[in-house]
């Protein structure tokens, strides 16, 4: 197991099953570390994350937040792994997005800030046009594959997993202490590899809230799949934006919350 | 079930157990809504939350973020439930915290922003002094009680729960789509009711990350308990700040990650 994902801690395990039993044992814990992103020389944001592939995290975050559209816009990227710094310089140093971002207020509760309504308004009028379809059996297979890959979760219980997949298999996979980070790392991979995103699915272990839906919508992801539950606002946005939302994919069952026509049932 | 916590949606349930079965059914979903907090006439932040007791959420958020220390500082609070607005006016209109907050950058990934290191530094030097103790059996009882109260989770799978408890029982309890919001609502209750916080425990269903630990530390909470896993940074901060971290409280077992002396084993 990689050192940047899992660390061993001495813990006290107390069992009260039959008789009391107290053990001092070594236990595996998910690593959490701060990573600060600098954009064009200015400190932009500090993310709390699993400190793996932090260059991908930075690029994916910038793409998600609309500050970087294509890898052509990138001038240089420097990573200081140990210190947790990623310095990104864009070719256009006077990028508007950077200034805009400074004015945002984002919440600590997994919730986006005042910018939320603007995003909502701008997306409302643009439902996705894609006609991507997938068999329900393929979704079950992809979720099984996601769970088999989730080794950090099995060892620590402290991370979420996310994947980008086509109808057949998982292409990129990450585990991270933050649901958003795992998806941003995938987006970073796509940018660097030149992988087309809008004909793929996102598969996640985490709950589906409005933020995750809007992140997917910005990438023109047509099918969003999770093992967990969606919120009401996530479903409402998915309906409006023509995104297929699939939740509670467990064993041989799944729930489709919006635009079920994309799920083939043969 | 309250309308502000659960809503019914028409969904498509697909089963591939024996033969394919497709049903259009009514399913219960956790409500997510944006709530915007105004402080002294200025828009401060929009939280995505379960729209229940949003006045408590606003007060607890302001307390957590250090903008409000006691209810004496509050001038007026106006709530527009349907619109999702809470307007808070403090007696001191030129409150420094409000200006400071504008400069923060918080992340979308459940991670706090650039302010993180400052918080870390300021807390490092001040470990908590409290000598609160609790029996391991009492923790098991409190967690069982938390789970029994978690009705929205049972119906939707889409929320976290959090409680403030003494050694005997749960005093305040909330379910919310955001882990942080549930704790902030509890803090709001404590402010309005004049309840002492620093001799109580926080019990949560969610994973324990550095942010939750720092939130508890600011409130001088000595014992933080969860059904889920902690991260490495959460454990390291708990060790330094003299906070007892208890995780994976399941059935008759629990793990103590720091300062196990507070857990009595008779």
Short mmCIF file of C-alpha atoms in Angstrom, two decimals:
data_model
loop_
_atom_site.label_atom_id
_atom_site.label_comp_id
_atom_site.label_asym_id
_atom_site.label_seq_id
_atom_site.Cartn_x
_atom_site.Cartn_y
_atom_site.Cartn_z
CA UNK A 1 0.00 0.00 0.00
CA UNK A 2 1.39 3.41 -0.99
CA UNK A 3 2.71 5.69 1.71
CA UNK A 4 0.85 8.66 0.26
CA UNK A 5 -2.47 6.93 0.74
CA UNK A 6 -2.25 4.84 3.92
CA UNK A 7 -0.32 5.25 7.18
CA UNK A 8 -0.11 2.96 10.22
CA UNK A 9 -1.18 4.37 13.62
CA UNK A 10 -1.09 2.82 17.09
CA UNK A 11 -4.64 2.62 18.39
CA UNK A 12 -6.54 1.19 21.35
CA UNK A 13 -9.25 -1.27 20.33
CA UNK A 14 -11.90 -1.93 22.94
CA UNK A 15 -14.27 -4.89 22.61
CA UNK A 16 -17.22 -5.41 24.92
CA UNK A 17 -18.53 -8.54 23.24
CA UNK A 18 -18.28 -11.23 25.87
CA UNK A 19 -15.75 -9.95 28.36
CA UNK A 20 -13.94 -6.66 28.01
CA UNK A 21 -10.89 -6.87 25.85
CA UNK A 22 -8.48 -3.97 25.35
CA UNK A 23 -5.70 -4.22 22.79
CA UNK A 24 -3.05 -1.79 21.62
CA UNK A 25 -2.79 -2.54 17.91
CA UNK A 26 -1.46 -1.13 14.65
CA UNK A 27 -4.24 0.10 12.40
CA UNK A 28 -4.21 1.47 8.85
CA UNK A 29 -5.54 5.00 8.43
CA UNK A 30 -6.24 7.08 5.29
CA UNK A 31 -3.70 9.87 4.80
CA UNK A 32 -5.07 13.42 4.74
CA UNK A 33 -2.82 16.32 3.78
CA UNK A 34 -3.21 19.94 2.68
CA UNK A 35 -2.24 20.80 -0.90
CA UNK A 36 -1.99 24.46 -1.88
CA UNK A 37 -2.50 25.45 -5.51
CA UNK A 38 -0.81 28.58 -6.85
CA UNK A 39 -2.15 30.02 -10.11
CA UNK A 40 0.06 32.46 -12.04
CA UNK A 41 2.07 33.14 -8.89
CA UNK A 42 -0.90 33.79 -6.59
CA UNK A 43 -2.12 31.46 -3.87
CA UNK A 44 -5.49 30.17 -5.07
CA UNK A 45 -6.78 27.50 -2.69
CA UNK A 46 -5.74 24.83 -0.20
CA UNK A 47 -7.39 21.45 -0.68
CA UNK A 48 -7.46 18.75 1.97
CA UNK A 49 -6.85 15.54 0.09
CA UNK A 50 -5.11 12.20 -0.32
CA UNK A 51 -1.66 13.47 -1.39
CA UNK A 52 -1.38 11.28 -4.49
CA UNK A 53 -1.07 12.71 -8.02
CA UNK A 54 -1.46 16.26 -6.79
CA UNK A 55 -0.57 17.63 -10.22
CA UNK A 56 -3.67 15.90 -11.60
CA UNK A 57 -5.69 17.25 -8.68
CA UNK A 58 -4.59 20.82 -9.42
CA UNK A 59 -5.29 20.58 -13.16
CA UNK A 60 -8.65 18.89 -12.59
CA UNK A 61 -9.64 21.47 -9.99
CA UNK A 62 -8.80 24.32 -12.37
CA UNK A 63 -10.79 22.62 -15.14
CA UNK A 64 -13.78 22.00 -12.84
CA UNK A 65 -13.78 25.61 -11.70
CA UNK A 66 -13.61 26.89 -15.26
CA UNK A 67 -10.12 28.38 -15.05
CA UNK A 68 -8.59 26.01 -17.56
CA UNK A 69 -10.41 24.61 -20.58
CA UNK A 70 -7.66 22.78 -22.45
CA UNK A 71 -4.11 21.66 -21.77
CA UNK A 72 -2.99 24.07 -24.52
CA UNK A 73 -3.58 26.93 -22.06
CA UNK A 74 -1.00 25.49 -19.63
CA UNK A 75 2.46 27.07 -19.60
CA UNK A 76 4.20 25.20 -16.75
CA UNK A 77 3.30 23.08 -13.73
CA UNK A 78 5.69 22.56 -10.82
CA UNK A 79 4.98 20.12 -8.00
CA UNK A 80 6.57 20.09 -4.54
CA UNK A 81 5.26 16.77 -3.27
CA UNK A 82 6.59 16.94 0.29
CA UNK A 83 5.61 20.54 0.90
CA UNK A 84 2.21 20.03 -0.73
CA UNK A 85 2.50 22.82 -3.28
CA UNK A 86 1.44 22.84 -6.93
CA UNK A 87 2.35 25.92 -8.96
CA UNK A 88 0.42 26.29 -12.20
CA UNK A 89 1.24 28.99 -14.73
CA UNK A 90 -1.09 29.58 -17.64
CA UNK A 91 0.05 31.11 -20.92
CA UNK A 92 -2.50 33.87 -20.43
CA UNK A 93 -1.28 35.51 -17.21
CA UNK A 94 -4.23 37.87 -17.00
CA UNK A 95 -6.76 35.09 -16.99
CA UNK A 96 -10.10 36.47 -15.90
CA UNK A 97 -11.09 33.37 -13.99
CA UNK A 98 -8.37 33.90 -11.43
CA UNK A 99 -9.75 37.29 -10.52
CA UNK A 100 -13.28 36.00 -10.42
CA UNK A 101 -12.33 33.17 -8.13
CA UNK A 102 -11.03 35.55 -5.50
CA UNK A 103 -14.53 36.90 -5.08
CA UNK A 104 -16.19 33.59 -4.47
CA UNK A 105 -17.26 32.44 -1.10
CA UNK A 106 -17.37 28.70 -0.78
CA UNK A 107 -18.66 26.87 2.22
CA UNK A 108 -16.95 24.43 4.50
CA UNK A 109 -19.92 22.08 4.45
CA UNK A 110 -19.32 20.51 1.06
CA UNK A 111 -21.45 23.32 -0.27
CA UNK A 112 -20.59 25.87 -2.86
CA UNK A 113 -21.07 29.48 -2.04
CA UNK A 114 -22.78 32.49 -3.46
CA UNK A 115 -21.69 31.58 -6.94
CA UNK A 116 -24.08 28.67 -6.80
CA UNK A 117 -27.14 30.45 -8.11
CA UNK A 118 -25.24 31.87 -11.04
CA UNK A 119 -24.00 28.45 -11.99
CA UNK A 120 -27.52 27.14 -11.64
CA UNK A 121 -28.94 29.85 -13.87
CA UNK A 122 -26.31 29.42 -16.52
CA UNK A 123 -26.84 25.69 -16.68
CA UNK A 124 -30.62 25.70 -16.58
CA UNK A 125 -30.90 26.84 -20.12
CA UNK A 126 -28.47 24.30 -21.54
CA UNK A 127 -29.59 20.71 -21.12
CA UNK A 128 -27.07 18.19 -22.45
CA UNK A 129 -27.76 16.85 -25.92
CA UNK A 130 -25.90 13.52 -25.84
CA UNK A 131 -27.65 10.23 -26.62
CA UNK A 132 -25.27 7.94 -24.70
CA UNK A 133 -26.87 4.66 -23.63
CA UNK A 134 -25.76 1.77 -21.42
CA UNK A 135 -27.18 -1.58 -20.38
CA UNK A 136 -28.24 -1.94 -16.75
CA UNK A 137 -26.03 -5.05 -16.51
CA UNK A 138 -23.00 -3.00 -17.57
CA UNK A 139 -23.63 -0.56 -14.72
CA UNK A 140 -23.70 -3.45 -12.25
CA UNK A 141 -20.40 -4.74 -13.65
CA UNK A 142 -18.75 -1.29 -13.49
CA UNK A 143 -19.83 -0.79 -9.86
CA UNK A 144 -18.45 -4.21 -8.94
CA UNK A 145 -15.18 -3.25 -10.60
CA UNK A 146 -15.10 0.06 -8.68
CA UNK A 147 -15.50 -1.77 -5.40
CA UNK A 148 -12.83 -4.34 -6.24
CA UNK A 149 -10.37 -1.53 -6.97
CA UNK A 150 -11.16 0.30 -3.70
CA UNK A 151 -8.23 -1.12 -1.72
CA UNK A 152 -7.61 1.99 0.40
CA UNK A 153 -11.24 1.92 1.48
CA UNK A 154 -11.01 -1.77 2.38
CA UNK A 155 -7.98 -1.06 4.56
CA UNK A 156 -9.04 2.21 6.15
CA UNK A 157 -12.74 2.95 5.60
CA UNK A 158 -11.66 6.57 5.23
CA UNK A 159 -11.87 7.36 1.52
CA UNK A 160 -14.29 7.66 -1.38
CA UNK A 161 -13.65 6.24 -4.82
CA UNK A 162 -14.53 7.57 -8.25
CA UNK A 163 -13.94 6.37 -11.79
CA UNK A 164 -14.37 7.44 -15.38
CA UNK A 165 -15.65 4.55 -17.47
CA UNK A 166 -16.98 3.73 -20.89
CA UNK A 167 -19.75 1.16 -21.37
CA UNK A 168 -17.26 -1.69 -20.96
CA UNK A 169 -14.68 -0.80 -18.34
CA UNK A 170 -13.08 1.67 -15.94
CA UNK A 171 -10.50 3.94 -17.56
CA UNK A 172 -9.35 6.12 -14.63
CA UNK A 173 -9.79 5.36 -10.94
CA UNK A 174 -8.94 7.27 -7.76
CA UNK A 175 -9.54 6.99 -4.06
CA UNK A 176 -9.41 10.21 -2.04
CA UNK A 177 -10.57 11.47 1.35
CA UNK A 178 -12.69 13.98 -0.61
CA UNK A 179 -15.35 12.94 -3.13
CA UNK A 180 -14.65 16.02 -5.24
CA UNK A 181 -10.90 15.46 -5.26
CA UNK A 182 -11.23 11.94 -6.68
CA UNK A 183 -13.25 13.31 -9.60
CA UNK A 184 -10.88 16.25 -10.09
CA UNK A 185 -7.90 13.85 -10.33
CA UNK A 186 -9.75 11.95 -13.05
CA UNK A 187 -10.34 15.20 -14.92
CA UNK A 188 -6.63 16.01 -14.56
CA UNK A 189 -5.78 12.66 -16.14
CA UNK A 190 -8.16 13.35 -19.03
CA UNK A 191 -6.56 16.76 -19.65
CA UNK A 192 -3.02 15.37 -19.66
CA UNK A 193 -3.89 12.31 -21.76
CA UNK A 194 -6.23 14.13 -24.12
CA UNK A 195 -9.08 11.76 -23.22
CA UNK A 196 -12.56 12.73 -24.37
CA UNK A 197 -14.82 13.01 -21.31
CA UNK A 198 -18.32 13.70 -22.63
CA UNK A 199 -18.93 10.19 -23.98
CA UNK A 200 -18.00 8.55 -20.67
CA UNK A 201 -19.74 7.83 -17.34
CA UNK A 202 -18.68 8.86 -13.85
CA UNK A 203 -19.02 6.14 -11.20
CA UNK A 204 -18.74 7.14 -7.53
CA UNK A 205 -18.98 5.57 -4.10
CA UNK A 206 -20.24 8.80 -2.57
CA UNK A 207 -23.59 10.47 -2.19
CA UNK A 208 -24.84 12.54 -5.10
CA UNK A 209 -25.39 16.17 -4.15
CA UNK A 210 -26.00 19.21 -6.35
CA UNK A 211 -22.30 20.07 -6.45
CA UNK A 212 -21.28 16.73 -7.91
CA UNK A 213 -24.08 17.00 -10.46
CA UNK A 214 -22.97 20.49 -11.52
CA UNK A 215 -19.35 19.30 -11.77
CA UNK A 216 -20.49 16.48 -14.07
CA UNK A 217 -22.72 18.85 -16.06
CA UNK A 218 -19.82 21.22 -16.73
CA UNK A 219 -17.92 18.26 -18.20
CA UNK A 220 -21.01 17.24 -20.22
CA UNK A 221 -21.14 13.88 -18.45
CA UNK A 222 -24.48 12.33 -19.43
CA UNK A 223 -24.63 9.44 -16.96
CA UNK A 224 -23.69 9.75 -13.28
CA UNK A 225 -23.70 6.55 -11.22
CA UNK A 226 -23.33 6.00 -7.47
CA UNK A 227 -23.57 3.27 -4.91
CA UNK A 228 -25.13 5.86 -2.58
CA UNK A 229 -28.17 8.15 -2.40
CA UNK A 230 -28.90 11.34 -4.35
CA UNK A 231 -30.38 14.50 -2.83
CA UNK A 232 -33.58 16.17 -4.05
CA UNK A 233 -31.70 19.11 -5.63
CA UNK A 234 -29.35 16.74 -7.43
CA UNK A 235 -32.32 14.92 -8.98
CA UNK A 236 -34.06 18.16 -9.95
CA UNK A 237 -30.92 19.49 -11.65
CA UNK A 238 -30.36 16.17 -13.43
CA UNK A 239 -33.93 16.26 -14.76
CA UNK A 240 -33.49 19.79 -16.10
CA UNK A 241 -30.02 19.25 -17.55
CA UNK A 242 -30.89 15.97 -19.28
CA UNK A 243 -28.47 13.93 -17.17
CA UNK A 244 -29.21 10.33 -16.19
CA UNK A 245 -28.77 9.83 -12.46
CA UNK A 246 -28.34 6.28 -11.18
CA UNK A 247 -28.08 5.60 -7.43
CA UNK A 248 -28.09 2.76 -4.91
CA UNK A 249 -26.27 0.44 -7.30
CA UNK A 250 -25.94 -2.53 -4.97
CA UNK A 251 -25.69 -6.20 -5.81
CA UNK A 252 -28.10 -6.80 -8.71
CA UNK A 253 -30.24 -3.70 -8.18
CA UNK A 254 -30.15 -0.03 -9.10
CA UNK A 255 -32.38 3.05 -9.00
CA UNK A 256 -32.70 5.47 -11.91
CA UNK A 257 -33.71 8.97 -10.75
CA UNK A 258 -33.84 10.84 -14.05
CA UNK A 259 -33.84 10.24 -17.81
CA UNK A 260 -34.12 6.47 -17.53
CA UNK A 261 -34.24 6.16 -21.34
CA UNK A 262 -30.42 6.04 -21.34
CA UNK A 263 -30.51 2.75 -19.40
CA UNK A 264 -31.15 -0.15 -21.77
CA UNK A 265 -32.97 -3.10 -20.30
CA UNK A 266 -32.38 -6.03 -22.59
CA UNK B 1 -41.70 12.72 8.00
CA UNK B 2 -41.16 16.48 7.71
CA UNK B 3 -41.42 18.10 4.31
CA UNK B 4 -38.23 20.07 4.90
CA UNK B 5 -36.21 16.86 5.29
CA UNK B 6 -37.72 14.26 2.95
CA UNK B 7 -39.49 14.47 -0.41
CA UNK B 8 -41.04 11.75 -2.57
CA UNK B 9 -39.72 11.26 -6.11
CA UNK B 10 -40.88 8.96 -8.90
CA UNK B 11 -38.00 6.64 -9.76
CA UNK B 12 -37.30 3.61 -11.93
CA UNK B 13 -36.08 0.60 -9.94
CA UNK B 14 -34.32 -2.07 -11.96
CA UNK B 15 -33.69 -5.54 -10.52
CA UNK B 16 -31.58 -8.13 -12.28
CA UNK B 17 -31.82 -10.79 -9.57
CA UNK B 18 -33.60 -13.69 -11.20
CA UNK B 19 -35.42 -12.22 -14.14
CA UNK B 20 -35.36 -8.56 -15.06
CA UNK B 21 -37.89 -6.52 -13.22
CA UNK B 22 -38.50 -2.82 -13.88
CA UNK B 23 -40.81 -0.83 -11.62
CA UNK B 24 -41.83 2.81 -11.53
CA UNK B 25 -42.09 3.51 -7.80
CA UNK B 26 -42.28 6.35 -5.29
CA UNK B 27 -39.06 6.72 -3.33
CA UNK B 28 -38.09 8.98 -0.42
CA UNK B 29 -35.18 11.34 -1.04
CA UNK B 30 -33.29 13.68 1.29
CA UNK B 31 -34.07 17.34 0.63
CA UNK B 32 -31.15 19.58 -0.33
CA UNK B 33 -31.60 23.34 -0.56
CA UNK B 34 -29.39 26.44 -0.64
CA UNK B 35 -29.51 28.77 2.37
CA UNK B 36 -27.85 32.17 2.09
CA UNK B 37 -26.60 33.89 5.24
CA UNK B 38 -26.41 37.68 5.35
CA UNK B 39 -24.27 39.25 8.08
CA UNK B 40 -24.84 42.93 8.92
CA UNK B 41 -26.50 43.46 5.55
CA UNK B 42 -23.81 41.78 3.44
CA UNK B 43 -24.13 38.42 1.72
CA UNK B 44 -21.72 36.12 3.56
CA UNK B 45 -22.14 32.55 2.29
CA UNK B 46 -24.56 30.09 0.73
CA UNK B 47 -24.72 26.70 2.40
CA UNK B 48 -26.23 23.62 0.78
CA UNK B 49 -28.16 21.92 3.53
CA UNK B 50 -31.26 20.20 4.83
CA UNK B 51 -33.54 23.27 5.12
CA UNK B 52 -34.58 22.63 8.73
CA UNK B 53 -33.86 25.07 11.57
CA UNK B 54 -31.88 27.36 9.31
CA UNK B 55 -31.69 30.03 12.03
CA UNK B 56 -29.72 27.54 14.15
CA UNK B 57 -27.55 26.71 11.16
CA UNK B 58 -26.70 30.38 10.60
CA UNK B 59 -25.88 31.05 14.26
CA UNK B 60 -23.84 27.85 14.56
CA UNK B 61 -21.94 28.62 11.37
CA UNK B 62 -21.08 32.11 12.61
CA UNK B 63 -19.93 30.66 15.95
CA UNK B 64 -17.85 27.95 14.24
CA UNK B 65 -16.20 30.51 11.99
CA UNK B 66 -15.38 32.76 14.92
CA UNK B 67 -17.72 35.62 13.94
CA UNK B 68 -20.00 35.25 16.95
CA UNK B 69 -18.84 34.20 20.41
CA UNK B 70 -21.96 34.66 22.53
CA UNK B 71 -25.64 35.27 21.93
CA UNK B 72 -25.20 38.65 23.66
CA UNK B 73 -23.52 39.88 20.47
CA UNK B 74 -26.65 39.20 18.41
CA UNK B 75 -28.89 42.15 17.57
CA UNK B 76 -31.57 40.59 15.33
CA UNK B 77 -32.06 37.45 13.24
CA UNK B 78 -34.65 37.25 10.45
CA UNK B 79 -35.48 34.02 8.65
CA UNK B 80 -37.18 33.66 5.26
CA UNK B 81 -37.77 29.93 5.25
CA UNK B 82 -39.15 29.57 1.73
CA UNK B 83 -36.60 31.81 0.08
CA UNK B 84 -33.75 30.26 2.07
CA UNK B 85 -32.43 33.49 3.56
CA UNK B 86 -31.17 34.16 7.08
CA UNK B 87 -30.28 37.75 7.92
CA UNK B 88 -28.14 38.15 11.01
CA UNK B 89 -27.32 41.56 12.47
CA UNK B 90 -24.77 41.84 15.22
CA UNK B 91 -24.73 44.69 17.73
CA UNK B 92 -21.21 45.53 16.59
CA UNK B 93 -21.76 46.42 12.95
CA UNK B 94 -18.07 46.84 12.24
CA UNK B 95 -17.20 43.34 13.33
CA UNK B 96 -13.71 42.48 12.20
CA UNK B 97 -14.53 38.85 11.46
CA UNK B 98 -16.86 39.80 8.65
CA UNK B 99 -14.06 41.57 6.82
CA UNK B 100 -11.62 38.76 7.48
CA UNK B 101 -14.04 36.20 6.13
CA UNK B 102 -14.20 37.93 2.78
CA UNK B 103 -10.53 37.17 2.30
CA UNK B 104 -10.79 33.47 2.88
CA UNK B 105 -10.73 30.92 0.15
CA UNK B 106 -12.55 27.75 1.05
CA UNK B 107 -12.59 24.66 -1.10
CA UNK B 108 -15.46 22.81 -2.64
CA UNK B 109 -14.01 19.49 -1.60
CA UNK B 110 -15.01 19.52 2.05
CA UNK B 111 -11.68 21.22 2.64
CA UNK B 112 -10.98 24.54 4.18
CA UNK B 113 -8.90 27.01 2.33
CA UNK B 114 -5.78 29.02 2.85
CA UNK B 115 -6.87 29.91 6.33
CA UNK B 116 -6.18 26.33 7.30
CA UNK B 117 -2.55 26.72 8.20
CA UNK B 118 -3.26 29.75 10.36
CA UNK B 119 -5.91 27.87 12.26
CA UNK B 120 -3.51 25.01 12.64
CA UNK B 121 -0.76 27.23 13.99
CA UNK B 122 -3.04 29.01 16.40
CA UNK B 123 -4.37 25.77 17.80
CA UNK B 124 -1.11 23.89 18.00
CA UNK B 125 -0.01 25.85 21.02
CA UNK B 126 -3.24 25.42 22.95
CA UNK B 127 -4.05 21.82 23.83
CA UNK B 128 -7.35 21.44 25.69
CA UNK B 129 -7.12 21.11 29.45
CA UNK B 130 -10.37 19.30 30.27
CA UNK B 131 -10.41 16.03 32.21
CA UNK B 132 -13.76 14.72 30.93
CA UNK B 133 -14.05 10.92 31.12
CA UNK B 134 -16.62 8.43 29.87
CA UNK B 135 -17.12 4.67 30.09
CA UNK B 136 -16.69 2.69 26.89
CA UNK B 137 -20.15 1.19 27.47
CA UNK B 138 -21.69 4.66 27.54
CA UNK B 139 -20.19 5.41 24.13
CA UNK B 140 -21.75 2.24 22.73
CA UNK B 141 -25.13 3.27 24.18
CA UNK B 142 -24.88 6.81 22.78
CA UNK B 143 -24.01 5.52 19.29
CA UNK B 144 -26.97 3.12 19.40
CA UNK B 145 -29.18 6.04 20.38
CA UNK B 146 -27.81 8.16 17.50
CA UNK B 147 -28.63 5.41 15.02
CA UNK B 148 -32.14 4.91 16.41
CA UNK B 149 -32.85 8.62 15.98
CA UNK B 150 -31.54 8.67 12.40
CA UNK B 151 -34.95 8.33 10.72
CA UNK B 152 -34.16 10.46 7.67
CA UNK B 153 -31.13 8.28 6.98
CA UNK B 154 -33.22 5.11 7.30
CA UNK B 155 -35.71 6.46 4.76
CA UNK B 156 -33.32 8.09 2.29
CA UNK B 157 -29.68 7.06 2.91
CA UNK B 158 -28.83 10.63 1.98
CA UNK B 159 -27.93 12.38 5.25
CA UNK B 160 -25.43 12.36 8.09
CA UNK B 161 -26.37 12.64 11.73
CA UNK B 162 -24.65 14.39 14.62
CA UNK B 163 -25.45 14.85 18.29
CA UNK B 164 -24.25 16.67 21.37
CA UNK B 165 -24.36 14.37 24.38
CA UNK B 166 -23.32 14.14 28.00
CA UNK B 167 -22.16 10.85 29.52
CA UNK B 168 -25.74 9.63 29.81
CA UNK B 169 -27.76 10.79 26.83
CA UNK B 170 -28.14 12.78 23.65
CA UNK B 171 -29.12 16.41 24.22
CA UNK B 172 -29.31 17.79 20.66
CA UNK B 173 -29.62 15.78 17.46
CA UNK B 174 -29.70 16.73 13.77
CA UNK B 175 -29.65 15.01 10.42
CA UNK B 176 -28.36 17.04 7.48
CA UNK B 177 -27.04 16.39 3.99
CA UNK B 178 -23.79 18.03 5.20
CA UNK B 179 -21.77 16.69 8.14
CA UNK B 180 -20.70 20.20 9.08
CA UNK B 181 -24.22 21.61 8.95
CA UNK B 182 -25.53 19.05 11.45
CA UNK B 183 -22.85 20.11 13.94
CA UNK B 184 -23.42 23.82 13.25
CA UNK B 185 -27.15 23.41 13.98
CA UNK B 186 -26.25 21.84 17.33
CA UNK B 187 -23.98 24.78 18.09
CA UNK B 188 -26.84 27.14 17.17
CA UNK B 189 -29.08 25.36 19.67
CA UNK B 190 -26.42 25.67 22.37
CA UNK B 191 -26.08 29.41 21.71
CA UNK B 192 -29.85 30.03 21.88
CA UNK B 193 -30.41 27.80 24.91
CA UNK B 194 -27.26 28.89 26.76
CA UNK B 195 -26.05 25.28 26.92
CA UNK B 196 -22.45 24.72 27.99
CA UNK B 197 -20.62 22.86 25.21
CA UNK B 198 -17.13 22.14 26.54
CA UNK B 199 -18.21 19.42 29.00
CA UNK B 200 -20.10 17.47 26.31
CA UNK B 201 -19.24 14.97 23.57
CA UNK B 202 -19.94 15.20 19.85
CA UNK B 203 -21.21 11.99 18.25
CA UNK B 204 -21.27 11.75 14.45
CA UNK B 205 -22.14 9.25 11.75
CA UNK B 206 -19.61 10.78 9.36
CA UNK B 207 -15.91 10.36 8.75
CA UNK B 208 -13.56 12.37 10.96
CA UNK B 209 -11.40 14.73 8.93
CA UNK B 210 -9.19 17.59 10.09
CA UNK B 211 -11.96 20.14 9.58
CA UNK B 212 -14.36 18.40 11.93
CA UNK B 213 -11.57 18.06 14.50
CA UNK B 214 -10.75 21.78 14.27
CA UNK B 215 -14.43 22.66 14.58
CA UNK B 216 -14.62 20.57 17.77
CA UNK B 217 -11.36 22.05 19.07
CA UNK B 218 -12.66 25.60 18.68
CA UNK B 219 -15.62 24.60 20.87
CA UNK B 220 -13.26 22.91 23.37
CA UNK B 221 -14.95 19.56 22.77
CA UNK B 222 -12.73 16.96 24.49
CA UNK B 223 -14.22 13.76 23.10
CA UNK B 224 -15.21 13.28 19.46
CA UNK B 225 -16.95 10.02 18.54
CA UNK B 226 -17.86 8.57 15.16
CA UNK B 227 -19.21 5.41 13.62
CA UNK B 228 -16.80 5.99 10.74
CA UNK B 229 -13.06 6.30 10.10
CA UNK B 230 -10.69 9.16 10.99
CA UNK B 231 -8.00 10.51 8.67
CA UNK B 232 -4.30 10.69 9.55
CA UNK B 233 -4.35 14.48 9.94
CA UNK B 234 -7.40 14.30 12.20
CA UNK B 235 -5.58 11.87 14.51
CA UNK B 236 -2.40 13.97 14.52
CA UNK B 237 -4.31 17.14 15.42
CA UNK B 238 -6.27 15.28 18.12
CA UNK B 239 -3.02 14.05 19.66
CA UNK B 240 -1.56 17.56 19.73
CA UNK B 241 -4.71 19.28 20.99
CA UNK B 242 -5.41 16.74 23.74
CA UNK B 243 -8.68 15.59 22.21
CA UNK B 244 -9.88 11.99 22.50
CA UNK B 245 -10.83 10.61 19.10
CA UNK B 246 -13.06 7.52 18.99
CA UNK B 247 -13.94 5.89 15.66
CA UNK B 248 -15.55 2.79 14.20
CA UNK B 249 -18.05 2.55 17.04
CA UNK B 250 -20.00 -0.45 15.77
CA UNK B 251 -21.94 -3.02 17.72
CA UNK B 252 -19.90 -3.76 20.84
CA UNK B 253 -16.56 -2.44 19.55
CA UNK B 254 -14.77 0.85 19.24
CA UNK B 255 -11.32 2.22 18.33
CA UNK B 256 -9.61 4.96 20.33
CA UNK B 257 -7.13 6.92 18.20
CA UNK B 258 -5.80 9.45 20.72
CA UNK B 259 -5.78 10.17 24.47
CA UNK B 260 -7.41 6.88 25.43
CA UNK B 261 -7.13 7.81 29.14
CA UNK B 262 -10.48 9.59 28.84
CA UNK B 263 -12.19 6.26 28.08
CA UNK B 264 -12.85 4.34 31.31
CA UNK B 265 -12.79 0.58 31.03
CA UNK B 266 -14.54 -0.78 34.07
#
